[in-house]
Amino acid sequence: MCSFESLLNAYKRARRANPNSKSTLVFGWQLEKNIIELRNELINGQYRHGKYHEFIVVDAKKRNIKAAPFRDRIVHQALCATLEPIFERRFIGDSYACRHGKGTHNALLKLESWLRRNDDCYVLSCDISKYFASIDHSILIDVISSRVRDVRIIGICRLIIESADDSPNRGIPIGNLTSQLFANIYLDVFDHYVKRSLGIKHYIRYMDDFLILGDNKKTLYEVKTKISEFLDSRLGLTLHHKKANISPMASGVQFLGYRVFRYYRLLRKSTVTRFARRIRRYKLLIASGAMGNEEFSVGLQSWYAHANYAASRGLIRSLAKRLIISFAPK
């Protein structure tokens, strides 16, 4: 992790997000000197995490985002590059968040393939309440230590895990690259419990959203009770009481912003409503000069790519006409 080459590659990955920011340019101005200095701090145990820049993002819900200083983001990149190969070998195949070759679309394709092979099944869909804020530091360190023996790596993990300092011994910051990996590592314990101890075949997880398919409601209610008890006793987590539901497959499965059926998928109504609100807000920002047309176009095309993955051609045309945007599919 602490070789010059590793940290240089981590710097190159970290600068991709915003190559022209002041902090990126300042670090790169004396690149070799700064990397050697950072390397020595890591090796000698003198590295300390910097203070976060905090801001609020409101999308599906209000989120407090913490942006680490550029120098620390290099360390995050180097640490993830070191830990990912170790834990990737252990992760189950049907965990799809923040992993190479996985992602939202592959998760949806796998779900659809299961729905086509199962007649009249039921689906237990769950969400963990305040997941990132509820992660127990001691449990997370223990899980990492079970696979990593280098005490210096464990020490760096501990520094980053405890760097937010929002609440004693709990929570990891939304915004860190490391938080995505730590969140997957934390729930890997749960994944293996579901697959091995409960023997669930059709289980799929995307970060803290997960689904279990079953033949009847009674069995799924029993499974729900068991997983709720395991999450509470082993990981200190709680199921979101409004988002832990059992429903028939025929009514469509709510997952990752879509309503999924056997042979097609639709956008969720809440997704469309949020998009319409966002476009109206963006248009006001453009009118006031606070947002440029290029930034607006990038956001628009990003949402279009998401919407186009559903049976939404007519919906997109309707939205484009109603919101007066040049955004209809070709």
CSV table of C-alpha atoms in Angstrom, one decimal:
chain,number,residue,atom,x,y,z
A,1,MET,CA,0.0,0.0,0.0
A,2,CYS,CA,2.7,2.5,0.9
A,3,SER,CA,5.1,2.0,-2.0
A,4,PHE,CA,5.7,5.1,-4.1
A,5,GLU,CA,4.1,3.5,-7.2
A,6,SER,CA,1.0,2.5,-5.2
A,7,LEU,CA,0.5,6.1,-3.9
A,8,LEU,CA,1.3,7.6,-7.3
A,9,ASN,CA,-1.4,5.5,-8.9
A,10,ALA,CA,-3.8,6.4,-6.0
A,11,TYR,CA,-3.1,10.1,-6.7
A,12,LYS,CA,-4.0,9.6,-10.4
A,13,ARG,CA,-7.3,7.9,-9.5
A,14,ALA,CA,-8.1,10.5,-6.9
A,15,ARG,CA,-7.5,13.5,-9.2
A,16,ARG,CA,-10.0,12.2,-11.9
A,17,ALA,CA,-13.0,13.5,-9.9
A,18,ASN,CA,-11.9,17.1,-10.1
A,19,PRO,CA,-8.5,17.6,-11.7
A,20,ASN,CA,-8.6,21.4,-11.7
A,21,SER,CA,-9.5,21.9,-8.1
A,22,LYS,CA,-7.2,24.0,-6.0
A,23,SER,CA,-6.3,21.2,-3.6
A,24,THR,CA,-5.6,18.8,-6.5
A,25,LEU,CA,-3.3,21.3,-8.3
A,26,VAL,CA,-1.5,22.3,-5.0
A,27,PHE,CA,-0.7,18.6,-4.3
A,28,GLY,CA,0.4,18.0,-7.9
A,29,TRP,CA,2.6,21.0,-8.0
A,30,GLN,CA,5.3,19.2,-5.9
A,31,LEU,CA,4.0,15.7,-6.6
A,32,GLU,CA,7.1,13.7,-5.8
A,33,LYS,CA,7.9,15.5,-2.6
A,34,ASN,CA,4.3,15.3,-1.4
A,35,ILE,CA,4.0,11.6,-2.1
A,36,ILE,CA,7.2,10.8,-0.3
A,37,GLU,CA,6.1,12.9,2.7
A,38,LEU,CA,2.7,11.1,2.8
A,39,ARG,CA,4.5,7.7,2.4
A,40,ASN,CA,6.8,8.4,5.3
A,41,GLU,CA,3.8,9.4,7.5
A,42,LEU,CA,2.0,6.2,6.7
A,43,ILE,CA,5.0,3.9,7.3
A,44,ASN,CA,6.0,5.7,10.5
A,45,GLY,CA,2.5,5.8,12.0
A,46,GLN,CA,2.4,9.6,11.9
A,47,TYR,CA,-0.5,9.9,9.4
A,48,ARG,CA,-3.5,11.7,10.7
A,49,HIS,CA,-6.8,12.3,8.8
A,50,GLY,CA,-7.7,15.8,7.8
A,51,LYS,CA,-11.0,17.6,8.5
A,52,TYR,CA,-14.0,17.1,6.2
A,53,HIS,CA,-15.9,19.6,4.2
A,54,GLU,CA,-19.6,19.0,4.8
A,55,PHE,CA,-22.6,19.7,2.7
A,56,ILE,CA,-26.2,18.5,2.4
A,57,VAL,CA,-27.6,16.7,-0.6
A,58,VAL,CA,-31.4,16.2,-0.9
A,59,ASP,CA,-32.6,13.5,-3.4
A,60,ALA,CA,-34.7,10.6,-2.2
A,61,LYS,CA,-33.8,11.8,1.3
A,62,LYS,CA,-31.6,14.3,3.0
A,63,ARG,CA,-28.0,13.2,3.2
A,64,ASN,CA,-25.1,14.8,5.0
A,65,ILE,CA,-22.1,14.3,2.7
A,66,LYS,CA,-18.5,14.6,4.0
A,67,ALA,CA,-15.8,15.4,1.5
A,68,ALA,CA,-12.3,14.5,2.7
A,69,PRO,CA,-9.3,16.6,1.8
A,70,PHE,CA,-7.5,15.6,-1.4
A,71,ARG,CA,-4.5,14.3,0.4
A,72,ASP,CA,-6.7,11.9,2.4
A,73,ARG,CA,-8.5,10.8,-0.7
A,74,ILE,CA,-5.2,9.5,-2.0
A,75,VAL,CA,-4.9,7.3,1.1
A,76,HIS,CA,-8.5,6.1,0.7
A,77,GLN,CA,-7.7,5.1,-2.9
A,78,ALA,CA,-4.5,3.3,-1.9
A,79,LEU,CA,-6.2,1.5,1.0
A,80,CYS,CA,-9.1,0.3,-1.1
A,81,ALA,CA,-6.8,-1.0,-3.8
A,82,THR,CA,-5.1,-3.0,-1.1
A,83,LEU,CA,-8.2,-4.3,0.7
A,84,GLU,CA,-10.5,-5.0,-2.3
A,85,PRO,CA,-8.7,-8.1,-3.7
A,86,ILE,CA,-8.6,-9.6,-0.2
A,87,PHE,CA,-12.4,-9.2,0.5
A,88,GLU,CA,-13.6,-9.6,-3.1
A,89,ARG,CA,-12.7,-13.3,-3.0
A,90,ARG,CA,-15.1,-13.7,0.0
A,91,PHE,CA,-18.0,-11.6,-1.3
A,92,ILE,CA,-21.0,-13.5,-2.5
A,93,GLY,CA,-21.9,-13.3,-6.2
A,94,ASP,CA,-25.2,-11.6,-5.7
A,95,SER,CA,-23.9,-8.5,-3.8
A,96,TYR,CA,-23.9,-5.8,-6.5
A,97,ALA,CA,-23.0,-2.4,-5.0
A,98,CYS,CA,-19.7,-0.7,-5.7
A,99,ARG,CA,-18.0,-3.8,-7.2
A,100,HIS,CA,-16.3,-4.2,-10.6
A,101,GLY,CA,-18.5,-6.0,-13.1
A,102,LYS,CA,-21.6,-5.7,-10.9
A,103,GLY,CA,-23.8,-2.5,-10.5
A,104,THR,CA,-27.4,-1.6,-10.8
A,105,HIS,CA,-28.2,-3.0,-14.2
A,106,ASN,CA,-26.6,-6.4,-13.5
A,107,ALA,CA,-28.6,-6.6,-10.3
A,108,LEU,CA,-31.8,-6.0,-12.2
A,109,LEU,CA,-31.0,-8.5,-14.9
A,110,LYS,CA,-30.3,-11.2,-12.2
A,111,LEU,CA,-33.6,-10.4,-10.5
A,112,GLU,CA,-35.5,-10.6,-13.7
A,113,SER,CA,-34.0,-14.0,-14.5
A,114,TRP,CA,-35.2,-15.3,-11.2
A,115,LEU,CA,-38.7,-13.9,-11.7
A,116,ARG,CA,-38.9,-15.7,-15.0
A,117,ARG,CA,-38.0,-19.1,-13.5
A,118,ASN,CA,-40.3,-18.8,-10.5
A,119,ASP,CA,-44.1,-19.0,-10.8
A,120,ASP,CA,-46.2,-17.0,-8.4
A,121,CYS,CA,-43.5,-16.5,-5.8
A,122,TYR,CA,-43.4,-13.9,-3.1
A,123,VAL,CA,-40.7,-11.3,-2.4
A,124,LEU,CA,-39.4,-10.1,0.9
A,125,SER,CA,-37.9,-6.6,0.3
A,126,CYS,CA,-35.9,-5.0,3.0
A,127,ASP,CA,-33.9,-1.8,3.8
A,128,ILE,CA,-31.7,-1.2,6.8
A,129,SER,CA,-32.6,1.9,8.8
A,130,LYS,CA,-29.8,4.6,8.8
A,131,TYR,CA,-27.3,2.0,7.7
A,132,PHE,CA,-24.1,4.1,7.3
A,133,ALA,CA,-24.8,6.0,10.6
A,134,SER,CA,-25.4,2.7,12.4
A,135,ILE,CA,-22.2,0.8,11.6
A,136,ASP,CA,-20.4,-0.1,14.8
A,137,HIS,CA,-16.7,0.7,14.7
A,138,SER,CA,-15.6,-2.1,16.9
A,139,ILE,CA,-17.5,-4.7,14.9
A,140,LEU,CA,-16.2,-3.4,11.6
A,141,ILE,CA,-12.6,-3.4,12.8
A,142,ASP,CA,-13.0,-7.0,14.0
A,143,VAL,CA,-14.4,-8.1,10.6
A,144,ILE,CA,-11.5,-6.4,8.8
A,145,SER,CA,-9.0,-7.9,11.3
A,146,SER,CA,-10.3,-11.4,10.6
A,147,ARG,CA,-8.9,-11.2,7.1
A,148,VAL,CA,-6.0,-8.6,7.4
A,149,ARG,CA,-3.0,-9.3,9.7
A,150,ASP,CA,-0.9,-6.2,9.1
A,151,VAL,CA,-1.4,-4.0,12.2
A,152,ARG,CA,-0.4,-0.9,10.3
A,153,ILE,CA,-3.2,-1.4,7.8
A,154,ILE,CA,-5.6,-2.0,10.6
A,155,GLY,CA,-4.4,1.3,12.2
A,156,ILE,CA,-5.0,3.2,9.0
A,157,CYS,CA,-8.5,1.7,8.7
A,158,ARG,CA,-9.2,2.7,12.3
A,159,LEU,CA,-8.1,6.3,11.7
A,160,ILE,CA,-10.4,6.6,8.6
A,161,ILE,CA,-13.4,4.8,10.3
A,162,GLU,CA,-13.1,7.1,13.3
A,163,SER,CA,-12.3,10.3,11.3
A,164,ALA,CA,-15.9,11.6,11.1
A,165,ASP,CA,-16.4,11.7,14.9
A,166,ASP,CA,-20.1,12.3,14.6
A,167,SER,CA,-21.2,9.9,17.3
A,168,PRO,CA,-19.1,7.7,19.6
A,169,ASN,CA,-18.1,4.4,18.1
A,170,ARG,CA,-20.8,4.5,15.4
A,171,GLY,CA,-21.2,5.6,11.8
A,172,ILE,CA,-19.0,6.0,8.8
A,173,PRO,CA,-19.0,9.1,6.5
A,174,ILE,CA,-21.1,9.1,3.4
A,175,GLY,CA,-18.7,10.4,0.7
A,176,ASN,CA,-15.6,8.4,1.4
A,177,LEU,CA,-14.5,5.8,-1.2
A,178,THR,CA,-13.5,3.7,1.8
A,179,SER,CA,-17.1,3.9,3.2
A,180,GLN,CA,-18.5,2.0,0.2
A,181,LEU,CA,-16.0,-0.8,0.7
A,182,PHE,CA,-16.4,-0.9,4.5
A,183,ALA,CA,-20.2,-1.0,4.1
A,184,ASN,CA,-19.9,-4.1,1.9
A,185,ILE,CA,-17.4,-5.7,4.2
A,186,TYR,CA,-19.7,-5.1,7.2
A,187,LEU,CA,-22.7,-6.7,5.5
A,188,ASP,CA,-20.7,-9.6,4.1
A,189,VAL,CA,-21.2,-11.3,7.5
A,190,PHE,CA,-24.9,-11.0,7.0
A,191,ASP,CA,-24.7,-12.3,3.3
A,192,HIS,CA,-23.0,-15.5,4.5
A,193,TYR,CA,-25.6,-15.9,7.3
A,194,VAL,CA,-28.4,-15.7,4.8
A,195,LYS,CA,-26.8,-18.0,2.2
A,196,ARG,CA,-25.2,-20.6,4.5
A,197,SER,CA,-27.1,-20.7,7.8
A,198,LEU,CA,-30.6,-20.0,6.3
A,199,GLY,CA,-29.9,-21.7,3.0
A,200,ILE,CA,-31.6,-19.0,1.0
A,201,LYS,CA,-31.0,-19.5,-2.8
A,202,HIS,CA,-32.6,-16.4,-4.2
A,203,TYR,CA,-31.1,-13.5,-2.2
A,204,ILE,CA,-29.8,-10.3,-3.8
A,205,ARG,CA,-28.3,-7.2,-2.1
A,206,TYR,CA,-27.3,-3.8,-3.3
A,207,MET,CA,-25.7,-2.0,-0.4
A,208,ASP,CA,-28.4,-1.9,2.4
A,209,ASP,CA,-31.3,-2.8,0.1
A,210,PHE,CA,-31.9,-6.5,-0.3
A,211,LEU,CA,-34.5,-9.0,-1.6
A,212,ILE,CA,-35.4,-12.6,-0.8
A,213,LEU,CA,-37.6,-14.7,-3.0
A,214,GLY,CA,-39.8,-17.5,-1.5
A,215,ASP,CA,-42.6,-19.9,-2.3
A,216,ASN,CA,-45.0,-18.7,0.4
A,217,LYS,CA,-45.6,-15.9,2.8
A,218,LYS,CA,-45.3,-17.9,6.0
A,219,THR,CA,-41.7,-19.0,5.2
A,220,LEU,CA,-40.7,-15.4,4.4
A,221,TYR,CA,-42.2,-14.1,7.6
A,222,GLU,CA,-40.1,-16.6,9.5
A,223,VAL,CA,-37.0,-15.6,7.5
A,224,LYS,CA,-37.8,-11.9,8.2
A,225,THR,CA,-37.8,-12.6,12.0
A,226,LYS,CA,-34.5,-14.5,11.8
A,227,ILE,CA,-32.7,-11.9,9.8
A,228,SER,CA,-34.0,-9.1,12.0
A,229,GLU,CA,-32.7,-10.8,15.1
A,230,PHE,CA,-29.3,-11.6,13.5
A,231,LEU,CA,-28.8,-8.0,12.3
A,232,ASP,CA,-29.7,-6.6,15.7
A,233,SER,CA,-27.6,-9.1,17.8
A,234,ARG,CA,-24.6,-9.6,15.5
A,235,LEU,CA,-24.2,-6.2,13.7
A,236,GLY,CA,-26.3,-3.7,15.8
A,237,LEU,CA,-28.5,-2.9,12.8
A,238,THR,CA,-32.3,-2.5,12.5
A,239,LEU,CA,-34.6,-3.2,9.5
A,240,HIS,CA,-36.5,-0.1,8.3
A,241,HIS,CA,-40.0,-1.0,9.6
A,242,LYS,CA,-41.8,0.7,6.6
A,243,LYS,CA,-39.5,-0.9,4.0
A,244,ALA,CA,-39.5,-4.5,5.1
A,245,ASN,CA,-42.4,-5.9,3.2
A,246,ILE,CA,-43.6,-9.2,1.6
A,247,SER,CA,-45.5,-8.9,-1.7
A,248,PRO,CA,-46.5,-11.2,-4.5
A,249,MET,CA,-44.2,-11.2,-7.5
A,250,ALA,CA,-47.1,-10.4,-9.9
A,251,SER,CA,-47.5,-6.9,-8.5
A,252,GLY,CA,-44.0,-6.0,-9.4
A,253,VAL,CA,-40.8,-5.8,-7.3
A,254,GLN,CA,-39.7,-2.4,-6.1
A,255,PHE,CA,-35.9,-2.4,-6.4
A,256,LEU,CA,-33.2,0.3,-7.1
A,257,GLY,CA,-35.6,2.9,-8.4
A,258,TYR,CA,-37.6,0.5,-10.7
A,259,ARG,CA,-40.7,-1.6,-10.5
A,260,VAL,CA,-39.5,-5.0,-11.9
A,261,PHE,CA,-41.7,-7.5,-13.6
A,262,ARG,CA,-40.8,-10.7,-15.4
A,263,TYR,CA,-40.3,-9.3,-18.9
A,264,TYR,CA,-40.1,-5.5,-18.4
A,265,ARG,CA,-39.5,-2.9,-15.8
A,266,LEU,CA,-41.1,0.5,-15.0
A,267,LEU,CA,-39.7,3.6,-13.3
A,268,ARG,CA,-41.1,4.1,-9.8
A,269,LYS,CA,-43.5,7.0,-9.4
A,270,SER,CA,-41.3,8.5,-6.7
A,271,THR,CA,-38.3,8.5,-9.1
A,272,VAL,CA,-40.3,10.4,-11.8
A,273,THR,CA,-41.6,12.9,-9.2
A,274,ARG,CA,-38.1,13.7,-7.9
A,275,PHE,CA,-36.8,14.1,-11.4
A,276,ALA,CA,-39.6,16.6,-12.3
A,277,ARG,CA,-38.9,18.6,-9.1
A,278,ARG,CA,-35.1,18.6,-9.8
A,279,ILE,CA,-35.6,19.9,-13.4
A,280,ARG,CA,-37.7,22.7,-12.2
A,281,ARG,CA,-35.1,23.6,-9.6
A,282,TYR,CA,-32.3,23.4,-12.2
A,283,LYS,CA,-34.2,25.7,-14.5
A,284,LEU,CA,-34.4,28.3,-11.8
A,285,LEU,CA,-30.7,28.0,-11.1
A,286,ILE,CA,-29.9,28.5,-14.8
A,287,ALA,CA,-32.2,31.5,-15.0
A,288,SER,CA,-30.3,33.0,-12.0
A,289,GLY,CA,-26.9,32.2,-13.5
A,290,ALA,CA,-26.0,29.7,-10.7
A,291,MET,CA,-25.9,26.8,-13.1
A,292,GLY,CA,-24.6,26.5,-16.6
A,293,ASN,CA,-26.3,24.8,-19.5
A,294,GLU,CA,-23.5,22.2,-19.8
A,295,GLU,CA,-23.9,21.1,-16.2
A,296,PHE,CA,-27.7,20.9,-16.7
A,297,SER,CA,-27.2,18.8,-19.8
A,298,VAL,CA,-24.9,16.3,-18.0
A,299,GLY,CA,-27.5,15.8,-15.2
A,300,LEU,CA,-30.3,15.4,-17.8
A,301,GLN,CA,-28.5,12.8,-19.8
A,302,SER,CA,-27.6,10.9,-16.7
A,303,TRP,CA,-31.2,10.6,-15.7
A,304,TYR,CA,-32.2,9.7,-19.3
A,305,ALA,CA,-29.8,6.8,-19.2
A,306,HIS,CA,-31.5,5.6,-16.0
A,307,ALA,CA,-35.0,6.1,-17.3
A,308,ASN,CA,-34.2,4.5,-20.7
A,309,TYR,CA,-33.4,1.2,-18.9
A,310,ALA,CA,-37.1,0.9,-18.2
A,311,ALA,CA,-40.2,0.8,-20.5
A,312,SER,CA,-40.4,4.6,-20.4
A,313,ARG,CA,-40.3,6.0,-23.9
A,314,GLY,CA,-43.8,7.5,-23.7
A,315,LEU,CA,-43.2,8.8,-20.2
A,316,ILE,CA,-39.9,10.6,-21.2
A,317,ARG,CA,-41.7,12.3,-24.2
A,318,SER,CA,-44.5,13.4,-21.9
A,319,LEU,CA,-42.0,14.8,-19.3
A,320,ALA,CA,-40.0,16.5,-22.0
A,321,LYS,CA,-43.1,18.3,-23.3
A,322,ARG,CA,-44.5,19.2,-19.9
A,323,LEU,CA,-41.2,20.5,-18.5
A,324,ILE,CA,-40.2,22.1,-21.8
A,325,ILE,CA,-36.9,20.4,-22.3
A,326,SER,CA,-35.2,19.1,-25.4
A,327,PHE,CA,-34.9,15.6,-24.1
A,328,ALA,CA,-37.1,13.1,-26.0
A,329,PRO,CA,-35.6,9.8,-26.9
A,330,LYS,CA,-34.6,9.3,-30.5
